[in-house]
mmCIF file of C-alpha atoms and ligand atoms in Angstrom:
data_model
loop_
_atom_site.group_PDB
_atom_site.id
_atom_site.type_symbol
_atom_site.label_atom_id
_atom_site.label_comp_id
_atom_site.label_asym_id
_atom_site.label_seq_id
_atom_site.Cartn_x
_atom_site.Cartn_y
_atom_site.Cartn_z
ATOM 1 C CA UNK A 222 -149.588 -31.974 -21.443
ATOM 2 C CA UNK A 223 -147.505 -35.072 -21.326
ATOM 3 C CA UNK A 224 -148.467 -37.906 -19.304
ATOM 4 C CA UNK A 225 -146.432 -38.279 -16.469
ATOM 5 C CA UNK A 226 -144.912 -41.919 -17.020
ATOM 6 C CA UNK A 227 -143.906 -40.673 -20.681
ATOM 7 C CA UNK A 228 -141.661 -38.161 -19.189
ATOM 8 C CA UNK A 229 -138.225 -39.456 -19.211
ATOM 9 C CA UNK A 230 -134.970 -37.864 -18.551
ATOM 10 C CA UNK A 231 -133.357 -39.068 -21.835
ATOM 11 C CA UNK A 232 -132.270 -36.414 -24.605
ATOM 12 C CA UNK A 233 -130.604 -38.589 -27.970
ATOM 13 C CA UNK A 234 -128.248 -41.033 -25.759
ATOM 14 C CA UNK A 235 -127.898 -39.014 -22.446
ATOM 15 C CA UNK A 236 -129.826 -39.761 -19.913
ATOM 16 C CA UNK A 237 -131.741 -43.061 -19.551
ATOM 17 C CA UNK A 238 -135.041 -43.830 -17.636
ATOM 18 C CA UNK A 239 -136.455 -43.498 -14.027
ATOM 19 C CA UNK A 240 -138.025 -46.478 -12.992
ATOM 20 C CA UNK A 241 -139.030 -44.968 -9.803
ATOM 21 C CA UNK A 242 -139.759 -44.198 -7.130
ATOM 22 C CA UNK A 243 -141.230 -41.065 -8.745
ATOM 23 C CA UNK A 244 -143.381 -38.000 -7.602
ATOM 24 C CA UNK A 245 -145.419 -37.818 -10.961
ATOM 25 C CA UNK A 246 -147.006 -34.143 -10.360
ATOM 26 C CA UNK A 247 -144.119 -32.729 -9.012
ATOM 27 C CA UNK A 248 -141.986 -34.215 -12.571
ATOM 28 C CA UNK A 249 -145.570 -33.098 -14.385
ATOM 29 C CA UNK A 250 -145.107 -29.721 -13.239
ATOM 30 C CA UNK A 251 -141.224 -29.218 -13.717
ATOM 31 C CA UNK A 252 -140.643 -30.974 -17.367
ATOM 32 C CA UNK A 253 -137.110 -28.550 -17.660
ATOM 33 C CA UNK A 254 -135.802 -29.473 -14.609
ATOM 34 C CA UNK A 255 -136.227 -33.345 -14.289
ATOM 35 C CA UNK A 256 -135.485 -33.288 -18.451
ATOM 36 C CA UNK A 257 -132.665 -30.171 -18.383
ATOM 37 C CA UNK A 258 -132.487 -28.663 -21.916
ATOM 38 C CA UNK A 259 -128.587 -29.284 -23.128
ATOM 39 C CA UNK A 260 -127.658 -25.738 -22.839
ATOM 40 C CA UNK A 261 -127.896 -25.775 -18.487
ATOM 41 C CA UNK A 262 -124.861 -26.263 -16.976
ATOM 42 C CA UNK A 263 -123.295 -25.739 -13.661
ATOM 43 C CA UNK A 264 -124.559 -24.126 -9.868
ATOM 44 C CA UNK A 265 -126.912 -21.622 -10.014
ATOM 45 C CA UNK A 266 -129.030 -21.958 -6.690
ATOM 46 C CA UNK A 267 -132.706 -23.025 -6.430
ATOM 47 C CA UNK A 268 -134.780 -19.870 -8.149
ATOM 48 C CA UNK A 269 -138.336 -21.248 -7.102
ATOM 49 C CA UNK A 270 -140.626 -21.755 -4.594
ATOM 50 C CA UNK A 271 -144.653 -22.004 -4.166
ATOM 51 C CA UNK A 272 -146.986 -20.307 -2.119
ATOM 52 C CA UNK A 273 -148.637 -24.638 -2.153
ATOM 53 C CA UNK A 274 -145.417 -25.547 -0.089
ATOM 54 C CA UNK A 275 -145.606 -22.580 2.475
ATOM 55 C CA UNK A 276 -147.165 -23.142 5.981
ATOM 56 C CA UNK A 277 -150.532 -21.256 5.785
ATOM 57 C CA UNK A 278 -151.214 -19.436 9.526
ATOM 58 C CA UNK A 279 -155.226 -19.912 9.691
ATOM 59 C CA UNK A 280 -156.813 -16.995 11.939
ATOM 60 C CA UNK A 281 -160.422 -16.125 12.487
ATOM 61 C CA UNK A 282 -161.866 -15.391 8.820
ATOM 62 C CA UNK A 283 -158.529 -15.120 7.190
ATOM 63 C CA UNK A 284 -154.839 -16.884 6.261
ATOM 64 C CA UNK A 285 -150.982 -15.822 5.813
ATOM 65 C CA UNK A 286 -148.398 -17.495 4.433
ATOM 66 C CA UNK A 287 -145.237 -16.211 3.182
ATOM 67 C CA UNK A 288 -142.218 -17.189 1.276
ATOM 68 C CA UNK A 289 -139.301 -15.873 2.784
ATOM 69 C CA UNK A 290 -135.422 -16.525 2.879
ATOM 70 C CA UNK A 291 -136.154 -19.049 4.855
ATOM 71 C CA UNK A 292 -137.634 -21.205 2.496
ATOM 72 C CA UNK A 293 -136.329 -19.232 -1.045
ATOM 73 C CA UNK A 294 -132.745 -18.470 0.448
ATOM 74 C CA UNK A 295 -131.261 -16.864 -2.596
ATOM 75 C CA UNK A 296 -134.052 -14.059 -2.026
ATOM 76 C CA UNK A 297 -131.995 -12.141 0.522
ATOM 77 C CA UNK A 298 -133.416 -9.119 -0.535
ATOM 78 C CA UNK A 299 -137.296 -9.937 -0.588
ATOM 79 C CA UNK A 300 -140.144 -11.992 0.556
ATOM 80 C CA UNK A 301 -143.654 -12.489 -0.028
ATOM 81 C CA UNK A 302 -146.926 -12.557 1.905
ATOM 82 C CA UNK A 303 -150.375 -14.175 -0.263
ATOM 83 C CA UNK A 304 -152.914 -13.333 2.537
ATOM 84 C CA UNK A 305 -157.084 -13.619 2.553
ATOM 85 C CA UNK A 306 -159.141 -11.687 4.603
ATOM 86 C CA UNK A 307 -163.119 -12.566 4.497
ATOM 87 C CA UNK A 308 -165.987 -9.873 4.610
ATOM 88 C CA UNK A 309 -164.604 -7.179 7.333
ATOM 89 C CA UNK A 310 -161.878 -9.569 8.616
ATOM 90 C CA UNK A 311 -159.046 -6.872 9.915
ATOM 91 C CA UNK A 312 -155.426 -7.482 10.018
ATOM 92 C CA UNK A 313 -154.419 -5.661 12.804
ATOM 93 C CA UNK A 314 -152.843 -2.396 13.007
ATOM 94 C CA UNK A 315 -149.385 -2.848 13.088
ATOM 95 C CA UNK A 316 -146.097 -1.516 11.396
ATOM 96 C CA UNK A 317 -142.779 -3.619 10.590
ATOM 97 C CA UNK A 318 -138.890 -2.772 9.898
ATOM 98 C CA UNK A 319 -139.181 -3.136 6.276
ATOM 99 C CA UNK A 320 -141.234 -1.340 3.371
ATOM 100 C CA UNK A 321 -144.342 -2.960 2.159
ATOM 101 C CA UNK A 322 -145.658 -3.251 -1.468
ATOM 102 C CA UNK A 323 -148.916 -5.085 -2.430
ATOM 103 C CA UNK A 324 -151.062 -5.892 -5.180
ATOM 104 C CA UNK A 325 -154.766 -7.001 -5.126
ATOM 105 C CA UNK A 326 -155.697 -10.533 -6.647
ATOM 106 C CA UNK A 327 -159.224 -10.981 -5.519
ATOM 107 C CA UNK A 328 -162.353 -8.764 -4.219
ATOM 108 C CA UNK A 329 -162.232 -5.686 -2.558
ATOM 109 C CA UNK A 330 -159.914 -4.031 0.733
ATOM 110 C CA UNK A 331 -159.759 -1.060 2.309
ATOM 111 C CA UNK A 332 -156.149 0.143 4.148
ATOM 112 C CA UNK A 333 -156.082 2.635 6.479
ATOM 113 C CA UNK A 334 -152.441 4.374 6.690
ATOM 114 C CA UNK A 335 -150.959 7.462 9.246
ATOM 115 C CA UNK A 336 -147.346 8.483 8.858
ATOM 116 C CA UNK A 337 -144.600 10.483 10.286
ATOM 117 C CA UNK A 338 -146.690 14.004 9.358
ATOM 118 C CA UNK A 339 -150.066 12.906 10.925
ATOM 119 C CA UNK A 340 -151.030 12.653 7.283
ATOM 120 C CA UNK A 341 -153.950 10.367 7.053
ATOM 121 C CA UNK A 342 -154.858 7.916 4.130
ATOM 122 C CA UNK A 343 -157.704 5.885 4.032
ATOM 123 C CA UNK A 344 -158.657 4.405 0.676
ATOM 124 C CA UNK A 345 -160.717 1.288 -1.488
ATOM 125 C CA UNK A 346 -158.841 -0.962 -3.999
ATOM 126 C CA UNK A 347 -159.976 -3.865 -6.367
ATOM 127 C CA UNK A 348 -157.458 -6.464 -8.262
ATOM 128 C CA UNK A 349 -155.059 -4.790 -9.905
ATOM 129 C CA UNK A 350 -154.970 -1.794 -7.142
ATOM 130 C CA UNK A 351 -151.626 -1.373 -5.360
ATOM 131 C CA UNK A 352 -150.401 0.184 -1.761
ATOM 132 C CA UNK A 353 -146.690 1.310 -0.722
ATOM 133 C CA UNK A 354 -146.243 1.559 2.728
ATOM 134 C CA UNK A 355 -142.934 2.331 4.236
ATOM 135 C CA UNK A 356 -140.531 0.839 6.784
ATOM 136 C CA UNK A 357 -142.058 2.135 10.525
ATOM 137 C CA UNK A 358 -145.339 3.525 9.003
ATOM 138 C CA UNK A 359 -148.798 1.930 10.952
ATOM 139 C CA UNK A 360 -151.476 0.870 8.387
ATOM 140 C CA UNK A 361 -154.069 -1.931 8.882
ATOM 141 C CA UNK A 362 -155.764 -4.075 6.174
ATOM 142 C CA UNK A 363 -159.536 -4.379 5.894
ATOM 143 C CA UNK A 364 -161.452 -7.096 3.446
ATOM 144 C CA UNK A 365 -164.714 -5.108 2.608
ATOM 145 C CA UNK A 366 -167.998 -6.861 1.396
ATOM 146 C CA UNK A 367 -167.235 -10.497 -0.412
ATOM 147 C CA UNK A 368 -163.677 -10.793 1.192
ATOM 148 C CA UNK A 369 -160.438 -10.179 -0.254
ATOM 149 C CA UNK A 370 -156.686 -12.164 -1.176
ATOM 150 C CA UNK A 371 -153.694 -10.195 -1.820
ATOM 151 C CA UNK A 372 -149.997 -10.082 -2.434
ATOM 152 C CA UNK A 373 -147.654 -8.295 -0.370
ATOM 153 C CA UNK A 374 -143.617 -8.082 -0.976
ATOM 154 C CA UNK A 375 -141.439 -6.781 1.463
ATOM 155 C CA UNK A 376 -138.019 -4.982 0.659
ATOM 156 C CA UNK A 377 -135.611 -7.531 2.932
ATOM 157 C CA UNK A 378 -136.061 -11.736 2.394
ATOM 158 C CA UNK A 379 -135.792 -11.689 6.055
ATOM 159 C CA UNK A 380 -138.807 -10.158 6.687
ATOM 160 C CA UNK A 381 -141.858 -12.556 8.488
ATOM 161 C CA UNK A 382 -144.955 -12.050 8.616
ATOM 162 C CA UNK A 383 -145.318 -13.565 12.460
ATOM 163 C CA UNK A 384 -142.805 -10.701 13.347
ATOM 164 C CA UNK A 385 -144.895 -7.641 12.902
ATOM 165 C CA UNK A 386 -144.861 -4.524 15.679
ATOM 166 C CA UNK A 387 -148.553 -4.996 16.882
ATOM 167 C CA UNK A 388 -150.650 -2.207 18.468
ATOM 168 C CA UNK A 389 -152.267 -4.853 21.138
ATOM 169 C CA UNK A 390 -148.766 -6.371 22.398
ATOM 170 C CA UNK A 391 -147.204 -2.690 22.387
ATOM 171 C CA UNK A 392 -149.802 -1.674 25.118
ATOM 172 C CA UNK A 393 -149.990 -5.115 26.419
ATOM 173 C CA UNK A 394 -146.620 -5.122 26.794
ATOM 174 C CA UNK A 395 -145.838 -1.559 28.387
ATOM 175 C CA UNK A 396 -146.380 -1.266 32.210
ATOM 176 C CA UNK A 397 -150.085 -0.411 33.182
ATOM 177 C CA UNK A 398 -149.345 3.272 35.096
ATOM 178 C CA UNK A 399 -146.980 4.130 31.794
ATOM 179 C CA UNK A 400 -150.450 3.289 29.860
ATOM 180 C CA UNK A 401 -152.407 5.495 32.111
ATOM 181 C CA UNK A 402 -149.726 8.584 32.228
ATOM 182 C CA UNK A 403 -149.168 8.499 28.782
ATOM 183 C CA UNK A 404 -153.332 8.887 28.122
ATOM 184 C CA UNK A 405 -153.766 11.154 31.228
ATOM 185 C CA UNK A 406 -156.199 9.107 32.548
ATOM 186 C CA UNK A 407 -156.826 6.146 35.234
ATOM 187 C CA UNK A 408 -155.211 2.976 34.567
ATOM 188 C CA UNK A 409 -158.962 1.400 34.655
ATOM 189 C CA UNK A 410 -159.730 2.564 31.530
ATOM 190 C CA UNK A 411 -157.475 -0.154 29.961
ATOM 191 C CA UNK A 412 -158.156 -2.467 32.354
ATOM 192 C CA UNK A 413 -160.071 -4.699 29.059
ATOM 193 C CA UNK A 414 -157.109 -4.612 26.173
ATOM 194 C CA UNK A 415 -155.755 -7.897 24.896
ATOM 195 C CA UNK A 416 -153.158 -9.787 26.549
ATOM 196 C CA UNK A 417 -151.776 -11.114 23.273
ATOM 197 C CA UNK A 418 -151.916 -10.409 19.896
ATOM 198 C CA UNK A 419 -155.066 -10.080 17.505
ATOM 199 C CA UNK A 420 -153.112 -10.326 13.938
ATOM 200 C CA UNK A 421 -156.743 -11.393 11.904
ATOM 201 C CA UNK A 422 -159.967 -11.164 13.405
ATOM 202 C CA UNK A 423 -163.591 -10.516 13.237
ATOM 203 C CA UNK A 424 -165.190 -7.384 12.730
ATOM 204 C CA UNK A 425 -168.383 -6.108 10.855
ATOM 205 C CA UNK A 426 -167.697 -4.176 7.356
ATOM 206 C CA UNK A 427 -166.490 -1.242 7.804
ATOM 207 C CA UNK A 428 -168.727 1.910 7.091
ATOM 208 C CA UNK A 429 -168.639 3.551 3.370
ATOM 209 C CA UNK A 430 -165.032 4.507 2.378
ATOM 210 C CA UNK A 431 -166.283 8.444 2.391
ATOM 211 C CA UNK A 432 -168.426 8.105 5.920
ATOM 212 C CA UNK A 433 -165.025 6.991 7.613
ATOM 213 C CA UNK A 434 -163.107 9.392 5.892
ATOM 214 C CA UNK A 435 -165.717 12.691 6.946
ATOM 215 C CA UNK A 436 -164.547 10.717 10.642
ATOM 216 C CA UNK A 437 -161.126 12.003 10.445
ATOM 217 C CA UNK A 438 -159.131 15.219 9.672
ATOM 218 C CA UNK A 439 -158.655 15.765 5.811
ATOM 219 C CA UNK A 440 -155.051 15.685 5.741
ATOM 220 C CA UNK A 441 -153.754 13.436 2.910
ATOM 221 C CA UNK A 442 -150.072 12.441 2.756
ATOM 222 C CA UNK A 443 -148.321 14.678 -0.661
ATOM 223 C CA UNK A 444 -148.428 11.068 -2.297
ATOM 224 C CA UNK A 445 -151.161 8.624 -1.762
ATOM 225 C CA UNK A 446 -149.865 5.764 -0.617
ATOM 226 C CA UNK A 447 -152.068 3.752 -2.817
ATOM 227 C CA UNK A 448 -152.034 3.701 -6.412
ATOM 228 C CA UNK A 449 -155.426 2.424 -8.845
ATOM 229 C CA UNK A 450 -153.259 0.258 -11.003
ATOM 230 C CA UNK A 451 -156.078 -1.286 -12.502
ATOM 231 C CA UNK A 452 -157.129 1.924 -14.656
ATOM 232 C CA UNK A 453 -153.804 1.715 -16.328
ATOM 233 C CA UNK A 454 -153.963 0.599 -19.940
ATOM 234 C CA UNK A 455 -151.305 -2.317 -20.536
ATOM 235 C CA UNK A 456 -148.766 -1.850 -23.523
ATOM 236 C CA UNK A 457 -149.499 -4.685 -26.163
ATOM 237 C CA UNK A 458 -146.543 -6.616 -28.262
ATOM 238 C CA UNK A 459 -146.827 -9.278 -30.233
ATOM 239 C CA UNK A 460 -147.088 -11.950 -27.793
ATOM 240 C CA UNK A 461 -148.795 -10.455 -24.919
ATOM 241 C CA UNK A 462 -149.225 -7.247 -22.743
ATOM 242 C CA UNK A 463 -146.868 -5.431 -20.224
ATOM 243 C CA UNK A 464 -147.639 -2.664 -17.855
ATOM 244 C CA UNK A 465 -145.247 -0.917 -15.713
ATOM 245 C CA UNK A 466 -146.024 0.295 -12.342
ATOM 246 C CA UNK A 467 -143.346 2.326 -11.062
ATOM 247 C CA UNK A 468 -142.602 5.939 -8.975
ATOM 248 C CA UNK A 469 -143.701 7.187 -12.367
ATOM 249 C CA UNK A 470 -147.001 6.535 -11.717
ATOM 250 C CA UNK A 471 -147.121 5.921 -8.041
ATOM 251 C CA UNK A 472 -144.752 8.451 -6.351
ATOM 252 C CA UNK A 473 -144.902 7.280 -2.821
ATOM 253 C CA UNK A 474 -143.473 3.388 -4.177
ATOM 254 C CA UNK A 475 -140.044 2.705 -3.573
ATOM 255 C CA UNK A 476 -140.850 -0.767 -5.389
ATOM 256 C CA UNK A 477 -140.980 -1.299 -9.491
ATOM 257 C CA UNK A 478 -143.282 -3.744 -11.184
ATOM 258 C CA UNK A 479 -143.782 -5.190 -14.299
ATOM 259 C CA UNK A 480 -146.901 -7.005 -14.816
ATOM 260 C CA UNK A 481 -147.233 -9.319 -17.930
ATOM 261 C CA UNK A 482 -150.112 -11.386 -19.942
ATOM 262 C CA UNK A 483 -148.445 -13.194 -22.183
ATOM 263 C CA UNK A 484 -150.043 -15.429 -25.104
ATOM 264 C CA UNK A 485 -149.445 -19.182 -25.572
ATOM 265 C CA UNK A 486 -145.868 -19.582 -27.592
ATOM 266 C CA UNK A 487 -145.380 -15.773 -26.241
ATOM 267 C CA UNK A 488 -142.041 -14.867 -24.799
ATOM 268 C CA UNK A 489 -140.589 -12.625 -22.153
ATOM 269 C CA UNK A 490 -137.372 -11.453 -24.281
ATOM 270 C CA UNK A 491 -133.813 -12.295 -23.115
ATOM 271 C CA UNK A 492 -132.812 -8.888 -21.134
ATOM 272 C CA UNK A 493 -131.435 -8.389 -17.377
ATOM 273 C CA UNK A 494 -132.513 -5.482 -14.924
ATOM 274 C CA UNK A 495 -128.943 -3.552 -13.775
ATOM 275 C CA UNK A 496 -130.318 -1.928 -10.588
ATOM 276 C CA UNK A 497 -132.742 -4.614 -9.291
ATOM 277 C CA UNK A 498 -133.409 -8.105 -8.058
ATOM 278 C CA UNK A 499 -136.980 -9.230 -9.372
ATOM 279 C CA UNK A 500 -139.394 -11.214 -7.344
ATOM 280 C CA UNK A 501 -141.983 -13.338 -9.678
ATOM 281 C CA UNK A 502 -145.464 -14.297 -8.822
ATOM 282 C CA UNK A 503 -147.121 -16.299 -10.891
ATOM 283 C CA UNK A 504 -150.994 -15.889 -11.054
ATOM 284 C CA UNK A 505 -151.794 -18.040 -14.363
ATOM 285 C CA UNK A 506 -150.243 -20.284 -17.185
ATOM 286 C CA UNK A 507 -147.239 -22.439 -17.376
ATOM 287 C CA UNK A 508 -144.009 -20.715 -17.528
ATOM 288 C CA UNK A 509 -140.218 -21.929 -18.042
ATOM 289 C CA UNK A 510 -137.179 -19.253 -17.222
ATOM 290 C CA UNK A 511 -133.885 -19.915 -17.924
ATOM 291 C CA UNK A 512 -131.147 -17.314 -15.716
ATOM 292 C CA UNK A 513 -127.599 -17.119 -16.769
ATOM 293 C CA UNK A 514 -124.870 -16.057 -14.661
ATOM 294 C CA UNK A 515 -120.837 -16.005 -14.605
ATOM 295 C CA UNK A 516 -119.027 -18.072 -15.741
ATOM 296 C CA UNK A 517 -121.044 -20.559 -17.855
ATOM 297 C CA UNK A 518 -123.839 -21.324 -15.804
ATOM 298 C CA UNK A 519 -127.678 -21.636 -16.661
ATOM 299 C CA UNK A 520 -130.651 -23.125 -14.704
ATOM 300 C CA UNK A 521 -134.088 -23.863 -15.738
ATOM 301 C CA UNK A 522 -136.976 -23.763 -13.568
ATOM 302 C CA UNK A 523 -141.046 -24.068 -14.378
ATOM 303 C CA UNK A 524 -143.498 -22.151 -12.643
ATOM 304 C CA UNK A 525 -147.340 -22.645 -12.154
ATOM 305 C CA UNK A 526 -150.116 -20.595 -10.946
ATOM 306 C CA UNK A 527 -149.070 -19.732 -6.834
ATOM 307 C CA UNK A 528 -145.166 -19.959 -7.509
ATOM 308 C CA UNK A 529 -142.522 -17.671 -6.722
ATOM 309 C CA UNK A 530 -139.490 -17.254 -8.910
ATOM 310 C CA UNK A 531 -136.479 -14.771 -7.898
ATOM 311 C CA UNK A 532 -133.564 -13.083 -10.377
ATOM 312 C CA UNK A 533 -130.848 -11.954 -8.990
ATOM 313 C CA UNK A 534 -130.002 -8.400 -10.090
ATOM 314 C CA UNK A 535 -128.058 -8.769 -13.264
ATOM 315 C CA UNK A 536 -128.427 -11.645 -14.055
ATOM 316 C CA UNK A 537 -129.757 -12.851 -18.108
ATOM 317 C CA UNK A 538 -132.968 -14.769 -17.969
ATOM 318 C CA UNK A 539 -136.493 -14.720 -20.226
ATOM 319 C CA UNK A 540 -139.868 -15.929 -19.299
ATOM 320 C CA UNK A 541 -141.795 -18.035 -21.750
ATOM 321 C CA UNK A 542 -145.315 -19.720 -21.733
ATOM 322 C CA UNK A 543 -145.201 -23.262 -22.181
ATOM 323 C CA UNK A 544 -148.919 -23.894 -22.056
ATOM 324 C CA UNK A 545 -151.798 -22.956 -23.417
ATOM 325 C CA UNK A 546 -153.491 -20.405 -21.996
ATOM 326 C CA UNK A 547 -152.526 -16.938 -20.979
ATOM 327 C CA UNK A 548 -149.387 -16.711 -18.598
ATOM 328 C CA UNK A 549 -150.107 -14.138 -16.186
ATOM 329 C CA UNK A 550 -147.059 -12.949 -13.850
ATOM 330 C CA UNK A 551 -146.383 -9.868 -12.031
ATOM 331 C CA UNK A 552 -142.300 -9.382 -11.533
ATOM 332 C CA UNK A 553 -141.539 -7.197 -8.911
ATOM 333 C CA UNK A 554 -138.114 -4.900 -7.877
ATOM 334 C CA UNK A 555 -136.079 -3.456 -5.304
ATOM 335 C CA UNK A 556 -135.978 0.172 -7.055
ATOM 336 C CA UNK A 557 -138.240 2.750 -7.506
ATOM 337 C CA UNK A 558 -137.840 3.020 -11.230
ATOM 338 C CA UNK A 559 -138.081 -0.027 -13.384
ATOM 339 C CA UNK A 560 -135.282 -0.683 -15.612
ATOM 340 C CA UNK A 561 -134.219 -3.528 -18.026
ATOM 341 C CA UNK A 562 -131.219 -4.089 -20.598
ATOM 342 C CA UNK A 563 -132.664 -6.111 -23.480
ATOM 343 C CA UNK A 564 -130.649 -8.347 -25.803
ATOM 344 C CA UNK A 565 -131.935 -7.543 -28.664
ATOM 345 C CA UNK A 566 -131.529 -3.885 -28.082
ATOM 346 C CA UNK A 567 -128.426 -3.948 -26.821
ATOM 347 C CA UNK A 568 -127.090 -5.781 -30.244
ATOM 348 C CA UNK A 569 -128.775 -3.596 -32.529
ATOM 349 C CA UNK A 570 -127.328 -0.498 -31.225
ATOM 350 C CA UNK A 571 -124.107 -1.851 -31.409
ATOM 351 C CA UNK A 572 -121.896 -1.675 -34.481
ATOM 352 C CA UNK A 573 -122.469 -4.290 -36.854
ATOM 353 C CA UNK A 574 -119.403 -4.998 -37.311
ATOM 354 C CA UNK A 575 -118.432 -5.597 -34.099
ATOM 355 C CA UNK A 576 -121.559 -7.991 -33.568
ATOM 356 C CA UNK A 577 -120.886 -10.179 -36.789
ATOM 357 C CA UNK A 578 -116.943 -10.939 -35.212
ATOM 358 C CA UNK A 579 -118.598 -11.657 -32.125
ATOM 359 C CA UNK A 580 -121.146 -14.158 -33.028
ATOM 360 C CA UNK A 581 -120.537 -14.942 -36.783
ATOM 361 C CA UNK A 582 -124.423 -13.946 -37.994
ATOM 362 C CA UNK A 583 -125.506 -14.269 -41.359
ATOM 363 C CA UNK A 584 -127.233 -11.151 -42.846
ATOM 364 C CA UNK A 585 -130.784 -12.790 -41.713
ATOM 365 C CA UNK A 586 -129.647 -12.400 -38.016
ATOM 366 C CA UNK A 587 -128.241 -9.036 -38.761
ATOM 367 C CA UNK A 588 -132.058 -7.831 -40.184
ATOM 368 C CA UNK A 589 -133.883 -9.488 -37.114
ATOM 369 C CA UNK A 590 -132.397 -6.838 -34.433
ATOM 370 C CA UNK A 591 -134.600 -4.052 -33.228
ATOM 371 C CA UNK A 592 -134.150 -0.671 -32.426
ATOM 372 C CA UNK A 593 -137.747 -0.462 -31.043
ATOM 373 C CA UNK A 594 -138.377 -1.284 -27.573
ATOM 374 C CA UNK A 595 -139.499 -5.497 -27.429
ATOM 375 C CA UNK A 596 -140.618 -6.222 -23.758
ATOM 376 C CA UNK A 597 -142.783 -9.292 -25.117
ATOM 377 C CA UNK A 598 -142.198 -11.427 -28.257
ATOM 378 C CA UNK A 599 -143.417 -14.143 -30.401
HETATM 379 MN MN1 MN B 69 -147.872 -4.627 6.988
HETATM 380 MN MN1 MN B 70 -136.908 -9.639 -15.710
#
């Protein structure tokens, strides 16, 4: 990497140098956008946030903090949660207004789900394990032995975290003879339940996942609302590996993702997604993305390990790895089924003809279109 001080915003004679005051990491980590490449032009909005920027909520044993549309405010649409729960630390049981998708990064978590049908789902997941749990549905997150961090993405950027329906300030907050009359039993008996919330706390590790499930009635929901992403083999291309986990896979998901390893000088190809904004989290590498919109205008932004990007539906960008070591991103969308329009596709089903008095290619270009399907290049 560059030295900090040898970054300059000059290209040929634009530009000239900054002779401070400077932040040196913050230039360090975002070469493209204090030195622009020529082609960006006009007012696309800020695409990027990190998770490093976010306040962090510290509770007994765990954290929360969450990019939202109040700090990424072009992501209308979603927001993200990067939460750690130690060895049995419980976020409490709670449901919210909007859908929930997540996706283990670290250790081990058990989450404990009953919907609508009094359908029960208790289950284990590792890194690369994913839930779905849907808008109004009560679930509860559990880090088993060795703790656990996780991402969660919700289906509305106005979603927070601190805003959660909570089962300890719905009874706190009901009058006491209502408690007792809707148990059919003295008000006494709840004479001892918080008076505020619990949101993460304290508790031992939970029993084996199949002692707690013998505790309850076998009645799983028609779809599991968990899914063992990690079993799934990636697809490989020549500069890296993409798997999708959609409704294909995971029925009860109302939420697409793509998740990508891509090799040093590998590229995520030039394409858009027509049904579906795409929320990024970056979880290794150095990464540039470049997203085009109407009329004329480009922005590029850099992202490091903890960042956030966001794509508006429709909109053209790539994703490429700058560094070098493996760029590891997981991109995820507002539709059940993931969907993309690439480039490279799109001109090679096209008739040449029409192509070459578009764009004026030489029979070199022509040959380099593919017919095959080209999530990651090289
Ligand atoms: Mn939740
Ligand atoms: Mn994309």
């Amino acid at each position: 990497m560059q030295k900090p001080t040898d970054l300059q915003p000059i290209r040929g004679s634009m530009g000239a140098t900054d002779l401070g005051p400077r932040n040196l990491l913050l230039d360090q980590q975002n070469p493209d956008v204090f030195l622009p490449p020529a082609t960006d032009i006009g007012s696309i909005p800020n695409l990027k946030f990190s998770f490093g920027m976010a306040h962090n909520r510290l509770e007994d044993g765990g954290w929360a903090r969450e990019v939202t549309v109040r700090e990424l405010p072009a992501a209308t649409t979603m927001a993200g949660v990067n939460m750690k729960l130690d060895s049995g630390v419980v976020r409490e049981l709670h449901w919210h207004k909007e859908a929930e998708w997540a996706y283990i990064l670290q250790g081990q978590v058990r989450l404990t789900v009953v919907d609508q049908d009094r359908c029960v789902w208790v289950d284990d997941l590792g890194p690369g394990d994913l839930w779905f749990v849907p808008a109004g549905i009560p679930h509860s997150i559990q880090g088993l032995e060795g703790g656990t961090e996780f991402l969660l993405v919700f289906d509305d950027g106005n979603f927070s975290e601190n805003e959660t329906l909570l089962i300890t300030e719905f009874m706190a907050h009901m009058p006491p003879e209502v408690i007792a009359k809707n148990f059919g039993i003295s008000a006494a008996h709840f004479a001892n339940i918080p008076k505020s919330e619990k949101y993460i706390f304290r508790m031992p590790v939970p029993e084996p996942l199949e002692t707690v499930r013998a505790q309850l009635p076998a009645a799983p929901p028609k779809y599991p609302y968990t899914w063992h992403g990690s079993s799934k083999q990636p697809q490989p291309y020549p500069g890296g590996t993409a798997k999708v986990i959609d409704a294909g896979d995971f029925p009860a998901t109302a939420m697409a993702a793509l998740v990508m390893d891509i090799e040093p000088g590998g590229m995520r190809e030039l394409h858009w997604h027509p049904d579906a904004d795409e929320w990024q989290f970056y979880m290794t590498g150095q990464a540039r993305m470049t997203v085009f919109d109407a009329t004329a205008k480009a922005r590029t932004f850099n992202y490091n390990p903890g960042d956030v990007g966001f794509v508006p539906r429709t909109l053209g960008h790539y994703i490429e790895n700058i560094g070098d070591t493996v760029l590891k991103v997981v991109n995820v969308f507002n539709t059940p089924r993931y969907q993309d329009v690439s480039l490279n596709n799109w001109m090679a089903l096209t008739p040449p003809a029409l192509i070459r008095g578009h764009l004026n290619l030489d029979d070199t270009a022509m040959k380099a279109l593919r017919l095959e399907r080209s999530t990651i290049v090289r």
